[in-house]
Coordinates of C-alpha atoms in Angstrom, one line a residue:
Chain A
X1 CA -46.8 -60.8 -12.9
X2 CA -45.5 -63.7 -11.0
X3 CA -42.2 -65.4 -11.9
X4 CA -42.8 -68.6 -10.0
X5 CA -43.5 -70.3 -13.3
X6 CA -41.1 -69.3 -16.0
X7 CA -43.7 -70.2 -18.7
X8 CA -46.2 -67.8 -17.0
X9 CA -43.7 -65.0 -17.3
X10 CA -43.2 -65.7 -20.9
X11 CA -46.8 -65.8 -21.8
X12 CA -48.3 -63.3 -19.4
X13 CA -48.6 -60.1 -21.4
X14 CA -50.6 -61.1 -24.5
X15 CA -52.4 -64.1 -25.9
X16 CA -50.7 -63.6 -29.2
X17 CA -47.2 -64.0 -28.0
X18 CA -46.7 -67.5 -26.9
X19 CA -44.1 -69.0 -29.1
X20 CA -44.8 -72.7 -29.0
X21 CA -46.6 -75.2 -31.1
X22 CA -50.4 -74.7 -31.1
X23 CA -50.3 -71.6 -28.9
X24 CA -51.9 -68.9 -30.9
X25 CA -49.6 -68.3 -33.9
X26 CA -51.4 -66.0 -36.2
X27 CA -51.9 -67.3 -39.7
X28 CA -49.0 -65.7 -41.6
X29 CA -51.5 -65.0 -44.4
X30 CA -53.9 -63.2 -42.1
X31 CA -56.0 -60.8 -44.1
X32 CA -54.7 -62.1 -47.5
X33 CA -57.6 -63.1 -49.7
X34 CA -58.0 -66.9 -50.4
X35 CA -59.3 -66.4 -53.9
X36 CA -57.8 -68.4 -56.7
X37 CA -57.3 -67.3 -60.3
X38 CA -60.2 -68.1 -62.7
X39 CA -60.2 -71.5 -64.2
X40 CA -57.6 -72.9 -61.8
X41 CA -58.3 -76.2 -59.9
X42 CA -58.2 -75.6 -56.2
X43 CA -56.9 -79.2 -55.6
X44 CA -54.0 -78.7 -58.0
X45 CA -53.1 -75.3 -56.7
X46 CA -53.1 -76.6 -53.1
X47 CA -50.9 -79.5 -54.1
X48 CA -48.5 -77.2 -55.9
X49 CA -48.3 -74.9 -52.8
X50 CA -47.5 -78.0 -50.8
X51 CA -44.8 -79.1 -53.2
X52 CA -43.1 -75.7 -52.9
X53 CA -43.7 -75.6 -49.2
X54 CA -42.6 -79.1 -48.4
X55 CA -39.3 -78.5 -50.3
X56 CA -38.6 -75.6 -47.9
X57 CA -39.9 -77.3 -44.8
X58 CA -37.9 -80.5 -45.1
X59 CA -34.7 -78.8 -46.0
X60 CA -35.2 -76.3 -43.2
X61 CA -35.4 -79.2 -40.8
X62 CA -32.2 -80.7 -42.2
X63 CA -30.5 -77.4 -41.8
X64 CA -31.8 -77.0 -38.2
X65 CA -30.1 -80.3 -37.4
X66 CA -26.8 -78.5 -38.0
X67 CA -27.4 -75.9 -35.3
X68 CA -24.9 -76.5 -32.5
X69 CA -22.8 -78.6 -34.9
X70 CA -21.6 -76.0 -37.4
X71 CA -17.8 -75.6 -37.8
X72 CA -17.8 -72.0 -36.7
X73 CA -20.2 -69.6 -34.9
X74 CA -20.6 -67.5 -38.1
X75 CA -21.8 -70.6 -40.0
X76 CA -24.1 -71.5 -37.2
X77 CA -25.8 -68.2 -37.6
X78 CA -25.9 -68.5 -41.3
X79 CA -27.4 -71.9 -41.3
X80 CA -30.0 -71.0 -38.7
X81 CA -30.9 -67.9 -40.7
X82 CA -31.3 -69.9 -43.9
X83 CA -33.3 -72.5 -42.1
X84 CA -35.5 -69.7 -40.7
X85 CA -36.0 -68.1 -44.1
X86 CA -37.1 -71.5 -45.6
X87 CA -39.3 -72.2 -42.6
X88 CA -41.0 -68.8 -43.2
X89 CA -41.5 -69.6 -46.8
X90 CA -42.9 -73.0 -45.9
X91 CA -45.4 -71.4 -43.4
X92 CA -46.7 -69.1 -46.1
X93 CA -47.0 -71.8 -48.7
X94 CA -48.6 -74.3 -46.3
X95 CA -51.0 -71.6 -45.2
X96 CA -51.8 -70.9 -48.9
X97 CA -52.4 -74.6 -49.5
X98 CA -54.8 -74.8 -46.5
X99 CA -56.6 -71.6 -47.6
X100 CA -57.0 -72.8 -51.2
X101 CA -58.1 -76.3 -50.1
X102 CA -60.5 -74.8 -47.6
X103 CA -59.3 -77.2 -45.0
X104 CA -56.7 -77.4 -42.3
X105 CA -53.9 -74.9 -41.4
X106 CA -50.2 -74.7 -41.6
X107 CA -50.0 -76.6 -38.4
X108 CA -52.2 -79.5 -39.5
X109 CA -50.3 -79.7 -42.7
X110 CA -46.9 -79.7 -41.1
X111 CA -47.6 -81.9 -38.1
X112 CA -50.6 -84.0 -39.2
X113 CA -49.5 -85.5 -42.5
X114 CA -47.9 -88.9 -42.8
X115 CA -44.9 -89.6 -45.0
X116 CA -47.0 -90.7 -47.9
X117 CA -48.7 -87.2 -48.0
X118 CA -45.5 -85.1 -48.4
X119 CA -44.6 -83.7 -51.8
X120 CA -41.0 -82.5 -51.7
X121 CA -38.2 -83.6 -54.0
X122 CA -35.8 -86.3 -52.8
X123 CA -32.9 -83.9 -52.8
X124 CA -34.0 -82.3 -49.5
X125 CA -34.6 -85.4 -47.5
X126 CA -31.2 -87.0 -46.9
X127 CA -29.1 -86.3 -43.9
X128 CA -25.7 -84.6 -44.6
X129 CA -22.7 -86.8 -43.8
X130 CA -20.4 -83.8 -43.6
X131 CA -20.2 -80.0 -44.2
X132 CA -19.3 -80.5 -47.8
X133 CA -22.5 -82.4 -48.4
X134 CA -24.4 -79.6 -46.6
X135 CA -23.1 -76.8 -48.8
X136 CA -23.2 -78.9 -52.0
X137 CA -26.9 -79.7 -51.5
X138 CA -27.6 -76.2 -50.5
X139 CA -26.0 -74.9 -53.7
X140 CA -28.1 -77.2 -55.8
X141 CA -31.3 -76.5 -53.9
X142 CA -30.9 -72.7 -53.7
X143 CA -29.9 -72.4 -57.4
X144 CA -32.9 -74.5 -58.5
X145 CA -35.4 -72.8 -56.1
X146 CA -34.1 -69.3 -57.0
X147 CA -34.7 -70.0 -60.7
X148 CA -38.2 -71.4 -60.0
X149 CA -39.3 -68.6 -57.6
X150 CA -37.9 -65.9 -60.0
X151 CA -40.3 -67.2 -62.7
X152 CA -43.2 -67.7 -60.3
X153 CA -43.2 -64.0 -59.5
X154 CA -44.7 -63.3 -63.0
X155 CA -47.4 -66.0 -62.9
X156 CA -51.1 -65.7 -62.1
X157 CA -51.6 -66.7 -58.5
X158 CA -51.1 -63.5 -56.6
X159 CA -50.2 -65.1 -53.3
X160 CA -47.6 -67.6 -54.8
X161 CA -46.2 -64.7 -56.8
X162 CA -45.8 -62.5 -53.7
X163 CA -44.3 -65.3 -51.6
X164 CA -41.9 -66.0 -54.5
X165 CA -40.9 -62.3 -54.9
X166 CA -39.9 -62.2 -51.2
X167 CA -38.3 -65.6 -51.5
X168 CA -36.1 -64.5 -54.4
X169 CA -34.3 -62.0 -52.2
X170 CA -33.7 -64.5 -49.5
X171 CA -32.6 -67.4 -51.6
X172 CA -30.2 -65.2 -53.5
X173 CA -28.2 -64.9 -50.2
X174 CA -28.5 -68.7 -49.6
X175 CA -27.1 -69.5 -53.0
X176 CA -24.2 -67.1 -52.6
X177 CA -23.4 -68.5 -49.2
X178 CA -23.4 -72.1 -50.5
X179 CA -21.5 -71.2 -53.7
X180 CA -18.8 -69.4 -51.8
X181 CA -18.3 -72.4 -49.5
X182 CA -18.2 -74.9 -52.4
X183 CA -15.4 -72.7 -54.0
X184 CA -13.5 -72.5 -50.7
X185 CA -13.6 -76.2 -50.1
X186 CA -13.0 -77.3 -53.7
X187 CA -10.1 -74.9 -54.2
X188 CA -8.8 -75.4 -50.6
X189 CA -6.7 -78.1 -49.1
X190 CA -6.3 -81.7 -50.4
X191 CA -8.7 -82.9 -47.8
X192 CA -11.4 -80.3 -48.3
X193 CA -11.1 -80.8 -52.1
X194 CA -11.5 -84.5 -51.8
X195 CA -14.5 -84.1 -49.5
X196 CA -16.1 -81.5 -51.8
X197 CA -15.6 -83.7 -54.9
X198 CA -17.1 -86.7 -53.0
X199 CA -20.1 -84.6 -51.9
X200 CA -20.8 -83.4 -55.5
X201 CA -20.8 -87.0 -56.7
X202 CA -23.4 -88.0 -54.1
X203 CA -25.8 -85.3 -55.4
X204 CA -26.0 -86.3 -59.0
X205 CA -28.7 -89.0 -58.6
X206 CA -31.0 -86.4 -57.2
X207 CA -30.8 -83.9 -60.0
X208 CA -33.0 -85.5 -62.6
X209 CA -36.2 -85.1 -60.6
X210 CA -35.7 -81.4 -60.2
X211 CA -36.2 -80.6 -63.8
X212 CA -39.2 -82.8 -64.8
X213 CA -42.8 -81.5 -64.5
X214 CA -45.3 -83.8 -62.8
X215 CA -48.9 -83.9 -63.7
X216 CA -49.9 -81.1 -61.4
X217 CA -47.2 -78.8 -62.6
X218 CA -48.1 -79.5 -66.2
X219 CA -51.8 -78.8 -65.7
X220 CA -51.1 -75.6 -63.7
X221 CA -48.4 -74.6 -66.1
X222 CA -50.9 -74.6 -69.0
X223 CA -53.0 -72.2 -67.0
X224 CA -50.1 -69.9 -66.2
X225 CA -50.0 -70.7 -62.5
X226 CA -47.0 -73.1 -62.2
X227 CA -43.4 -73.0 -63.5
X228 CA -42.3 -75.8 -65.8
X229 CA -39.2 -77.0 -64.0
X230 CA -37.7 -78.0 -67.4
X231 CA -37.5 -74.2 -68.1
X232 CA -34.9 -73.7 -65.4
X233 CA -32.5 -76.5 -66.5
X234 CA -30.3 -74.3 -68.6
X235 CA -30.0 -71.6 -66.0
X236 CA -29.1 -74.1 -63.2
X237 CA -26.6 -75.9 -65.4
X238 CA -24.8 -72.6 -66.1
X239 CA -24.6 -71.7 -62.4
X240 CA -23.4 -75.2 -61.4
X241 CA -20.7 -75.0 -64.1
X242 CA -19.6 -71.5 -63.0
X243 CA -19.3 -72.5 -59.3
X244 CA -17.6 -75.9 -59.9
X245 CA -15.1 -74.3 -62.3
X246 CA -14.3 -71.6 -59.7
X247 CA -13.9 -74.4 -57.2
X248 CA -11.4 -76.1 -59.6
X249 CA -13.6 -79.2 -59.6
X250 CA -15.0 -81.1 -62.7
X251 CA -17.4 -78.4 -64.1
X252 CA -19.8 -81.1 -65.3
X253 CA -19.9 -82.7 -61.9
X254 CA -23.5 -81.5 -61.3
X255 CA -24.7 -81.7 -64.9
X256 CA -28.4 -82.8 -64.8
X257 CA -28.1 -84.4 -68.3
X258 CA -31.1 -83.8 -70.4
X259 CA -33.3 -83.5 -67.4
X260 CA -34.6 -87.0 -67.5
X261 CA -35.1 -88.7 -64.1
X262 CA -32.6 -91.4 -63.3
X263 CA -33.0 -94.7 -65.1
X264 CA -33.6 -96.5 -61.8
X265 CA -30.4 -98.4 -61.9
X266 CA -29.2 -98.7 -58.3
X267 CA -25.7 -99.1 -59.7
X268 CA -25.7 -95.5 -60.7
X269 CA -26.8 -94.5 -57.2
X270 CA -30.3 -93.7 -58.6
X271 CA -32.6 -93.4 -55.7
X272 CA -35.6 -94.7 -57.7
X273 CA -39.0 -92.9 -57.8
X274 CA -39.7 -89.3 -57.1
X275 CA -40.3 -87.6 -53.8
X276 CA -43.2 -85.6 -55.2
X277 CA -45.5 -88.5 -55.0
X278 CA -44.7 -89.2 -51.3
X279 CA -43.6 -92.5 -49.8
X280 CA -42.5 -94.2 -46.7
X281 CA -38.8 -93.7 -47.1
X282 CA -36.5 -94.2 -44.0
X283 CA -35.0 -90.7 -44.2
X284 CA -38.4 -89.0 -44.4
X285 CA -39.9 -91.2 -41.6
X286 CA -36.9 -90.2 -39.4
X287 CA -37.5 -86.5 -40.1
X288 CA -41.2 -86.7 -39.4
X289 CA -40.6 -88.6 -36.1
X290 CA -38.5 -85.7 -34.9
X291 CA -40.5 -82.9 -36.4
X292 CA -44.0 -84.2 -35.6
X293 CA -43.4 -86.2 -32.4
X294 CA -44.2 -83.6 -29.9
X295 CA -47.2 -82.1 -31.8
X296 CA -48.7 -85.6 -32.3
X297 CA -48.1 -86.7 -28.7
X298 CA -49.9 -83.5 -27.3
X299 CA -52.5 -82.7 -30.0
X300 CA -53.4 -79.0 -29.7
X301 CA -51.2 -78.7 -26.6
X302 CA -50.8 -75.2 -25.1
X303 CA -48.5 -73.9 -22.4
Chain B
X1 CA -62.9 -44.5 -29.1
X2 CA -60.5 -41.9 -27.9
X3 CA -60.9 -38.6 -29.8
X4 CA -57.7 -37.0 -28.5
X5 CA -55.2 -39.3 -30.2
X6 CA -55.5 -40.5 -33.7
X7 CA -54.9 -44.1 -34.6
X8 CA -52.1 -43.0 -36.9
X9 CA -50.3 -41.4 -34.0
X10 CA -50.7 -44.5 -31.8
X11 CA -49.4 -46.8 -34.5
X12 CA -46.6 -44.4 -35.2
X13 CA -45.4 -44.9 -31.6
X14 CA -45.0 -48.7 -31.9
X15 CA -41.3 -49.7 -32.1
X16 CA -39.8 -52.8 -33.7
X17 CA -39.3 -55.6 -31.1
X18 CA -35.8 -56.5 -32.4
X19 CA -34.7 -53.0 -33.3
X20 CA -36.4 -50.9 -30.6
X21 CA -34.6 -47.7 -31.6
X22 CA -36.9 -47.4 -34.6
X23 CA -40.6 -47.5 -35.1
X24 CA -42.5 -49.9 -37.4
X25 CA -43.5 -46.9 -39.5
X26 CA -39.9 -45.8 -39.9
X27 CA -38.9 -49.4 -40.9
X28 CA -41.6 -49.4 -43.5
X29 CA -43.3 -52.4 -42.0
X30 CA -46.6 -50.5 -41.4
X31 CA -47.9 -49.6 -44.9
X32 CA -51.3 -48.1 -44.0
X33 CA -53.6 -47.2 -41.2
X34 CA -57.3 -46.9 -42.2
X35 CA -60.7 -47.3 -40.6
X36 CA -63.3 -49.8 -41.7
X37 CA -66.7 -49.8 -40.1
X38 CA -65.4 -48.0 -37.0
X39 CA -62.5 -50.5 -36.6
X40 CA -58.9 -49.5 -37.2
X41 CA -57.2 -51.6 -39.8
X42 CA -53.4 -51.6 -39.9
X43 CA -51.7 -53.1 -43.0
X44 CA -48.3 -54.5 -42.5
X45 CA -45.7 -56.0 -44.9
X46 CA -43.4 -58.6 -43.3
X47 CA -39.6 -58.1 -43.6
X48 CA -38.3 -61.6 -44.1
X49 CA -40.5 -64.6 -44.7
X50 CA -39.4 -66.3 -41.5
X51 CA -39.0 -63.2 -39.3
X52 CA -40.3 -64.4 -35.9
X53 CA -40.9 -60.8 -34.8
X54 CA -44.0 -60.6 -37.0
X55 CA -46.1 -62.3 -34.3
X56 CA -45.0 -59.8 -31.7
X57 CA -45.4 -56.9 -34.2
X58 CA -49.0 -57.8 -34.8
X59 CA -49.7 -58.1 -31.1
X60 CA -47.9 -54.9 -30.2
X61 CA -49.9 -52.9 -32.7
X62 CA -53.1 -54.3 -31.4
X63 CA -52.1 -53.8 -27.8
X64 CA -51.1 -50.1 -28.4
X65 CA -54.3 -49.3 -30.1
X66 CA -56.3 -51.1 -27.4
X67 CA -54.6 -49.1 -24.7
X68 CA -55.6 -45.9 -26.5
X69 CA -59.2 -47.0 -26.7
X70 CA -59.3 -48.4 -30.3
X71 CA -60.8 -51.8 -29.6
X72 CA -60.9 -54.7 -32.0
X73 CA -58.2 -53.4 -34.3
X74 CA -57.3 -55.6 -37.3
X75 CA -53.8 -56.2 -38.5
X76 CA -53.8 -57.2 -42.1
X77 CA -50.9 -58.7 -44.0
X78 CA -49.9 -57.3 -47.4
X79 CA -47.3 -59.5 -49.2
X80 CA -46.8 -57.5 -52.4
X81 CA -44.8 -55.6 -53.1
X82 CA -42.2 -57.3 -51.0
X83 CA -40.6 -55.3 -48.2
X84 CA -37.3 -53.6 -49.1
X85 CA -34.8 -51.7 -47.0
X86 CA -35.4 -48.8 -49.3
X87 CA -38.6 -48.2 -47.3
X88 CA -36.7 -47.4 -44.2
X89 CA -37.2 -43.6 -43.6
X90 CA -34.4 -41.1 -43.3
X91 CA -35.2 -40.8 -39.6
X92 CA -35.1 -44.6 -39.2
X93 CA -31.7 -44.7 -40.9
X94 CA -30.4 -41.9 -38.6
X95 CA -31.6 -43.8 -35.5
X96 CA -30.1 -47.1 -36.6
X97 CA -26.8 -45.3 -37.2
X98 CA -27.0 -43.6 -33.8
X99 CA -27.4 -47.1 -32.3
X100 CA -24.2 -48.3 -34.0
X101 CA -26.0 -50.3 -36.8
X102 CA -24.9 -49.1 -40.2
X103 CA -28.1 -48.4 -42.2
X104 CA -28.5 -50.1 -45.5
X105 CA -27.6 -48.4 -48.8
X106 CA -29.8 -48.6 -51.8
X107 CA -31.2 -52.1 -52.5
X108 CA -29.8 -53.8 -55.5
X109 CA -32.0 -53.6 -58.6
X110 CA -32.0 -56.1 -61.4
X111 CA -33.0 -55.2 -64.9
X112 CA -33.8 -58.6 -66.4
X113 CA -32.3 -62.1 -66.8
X114 CA -31.2 -64.5 -64.1
X115 CA -30.2 -63.3 -60.6
X116 CA -26.4 -62.8 -60.8
X117 CA -24.3 -65.1 -58.6
X118 CA -21.8 -63.5 -56.2
X119 CA -18.9 -65.8 -55.9
X120 CA -16.6 -63.3 -54.3
X121 CA -17.4 -61.4 -51.2
X122 CA -18.7 -58.0 -52.2
X123 CA -16.2 -55.1 -52.3
X124 CA -15.9 -53.5 -48.8
X125 CA -17.8 -50.3 -49.3
X126 CA -19.3 -50.0 -45.8
X127 CA -17.6 -47.4 -43.6
X128 CA -16.8 -48.1 -40.0
X129 CA -19.3 -46.4 -37.7
X130 CA -16.8 -46.1 -34.9
X131 CA -13.6 -44.7 -36.3
X132 CA -14.9 -43.6 -39.7
X133 CA -12.5 -45.8 -41.8
X134 CA -13.9 -45.9 -45.3
X135 CA -13.7 -49.7 -45.7
X136 CA -14.5 -52.7 -43.7
X137 CA -14.5 -56.5 -44.1
X138 CA -17.4 -58.9 -43.9
X139 CA -17.4 -61.4 -41.1
X140 CA -20.7 -63.0 -41.9
X141 CA -23.7 -62.0 -44.0
X142 CA -26.0 -63.7 -41.5
X143 CA -26.0 -61.9 -38.2
X144 CA -28.1 -61.9 -34.9
X145 CA -31.3 -61.3 -36.9
X146 CA -32.1 -62.1 -40.5
X147 CA -31.8 -58.4 -41.5
X148 CA -28.3 -57.8 -40.1
X149 CA -24.7 -58.8 -41.2
X150 CA -21.6 -58.6 -39.1
X151 CA -18.5 -56.6 -40.3
X152 CA -15.1 -55.7 -38.9
X153 CA -13.1 -52.5 -39.3
X154 CA -9.5 -53.3 -40.4
X155 CA -8.3 -50.0 -38.7
X156 CA -9.8 -50.0 -35.3
X157 CA -10.4 -53.8 -35.3
X158 CA -13.9 -53.3 -33.9
X159 CA -16.8 -55.4 -35.1
X160 CA -20.1 -53.7 -36.0
X161 CA -23.4 -54.5 -37.5
X162 CA -24.7 -53.5 -40.9
X163 CA -28.3 -53.8 -42.1
X164 CA -28.1 -55.6 -45.4
X165 CA -29.8 -54.3 -48.4
X166 CA -32.7 -56.3 -49.8

């Protein structure tokens, strides 16, 4: 093996081992049947897998942006690990979406869609202004996702149920990490407390969307394939209250209300619209430029 | 086809790329080795969803079989039931311990209801592998790989790794 070219040395021993975009990643669902449960719309199931996958993919990207910027090495590792878990969940879910739709792959779905074709909630999109916003959002996201995945394990699509069962173990760690930081900052110094309280207040406009079923979820929910997000409202509210109380912050600071989406009044900080339906929002466009730029500039590139 | 060595034996010799002191069978990642239409089929269950070692694991299994004359082996993914550290064999745990990585205890089980939130760091029940002190403190639950956490012994002050229970 020659070492004149460092890339050669990396890729010499096996075709399966080149770790780069488009260079022979095995489908993470290799050997898993692409069947769908009886009576379930393939289009709806593919969209639902994208919704769950995009939530993980976009937040993973936002967490990756913290790598080399975390306050301590231990948190650097934690954030990278959490981002990696979510990326892994996204790979499985995007692969499931491609298999069910009978078209594309995890790569074409991650790198080939435009902003209008993504289906994540708005919560995951925004850049974090500081570490308090990072852990605040992660608390909300992990609490919500854990409750959804936990219910999904009992539903009828065997692949989504299996992905969820693994995800529950991972997201349990993510939620504990975020909750412990929210408590440390909220019940910490005057500065950390002020920042944590401010971070919590910025999250509230994004909560409503999390607990309202869209059309796809409603149709699939009736068939026993999707979780009704309204079902997880009480559990999430209880966790938010528990964490905020321990952080000596306003325990209702993350109360999602009755689960209605925001009223659209910009004066309340309401972002307007949902993320599930896609859209050309500036935050999302910026993420996609960074995430997809290389793949789009060198389509199918190998090295 | 090589009659002298069984496919089981070949697969049993493949080690984990990130924890090379243990084999994939000892880790519980390899679930089954069978033969279908004269091709070896190895069924694996991934550890963590995002574990980057899975690509190498698949390639290493195929390469080991190829070298022993089993051409065209298939590595199949089985997602359910999800991998748990309870599947690590006794010999796997011994080898981890010998390498200075404290093996996992029994994975937590939940009867029913919501997943409980852990607001305080868990009680320090992991003993120090260097000096034997009964307790240690958690530095971070997210270590060099997804499956390991970093701890420190309050007596000898040495840091060490612990494979966390999932």
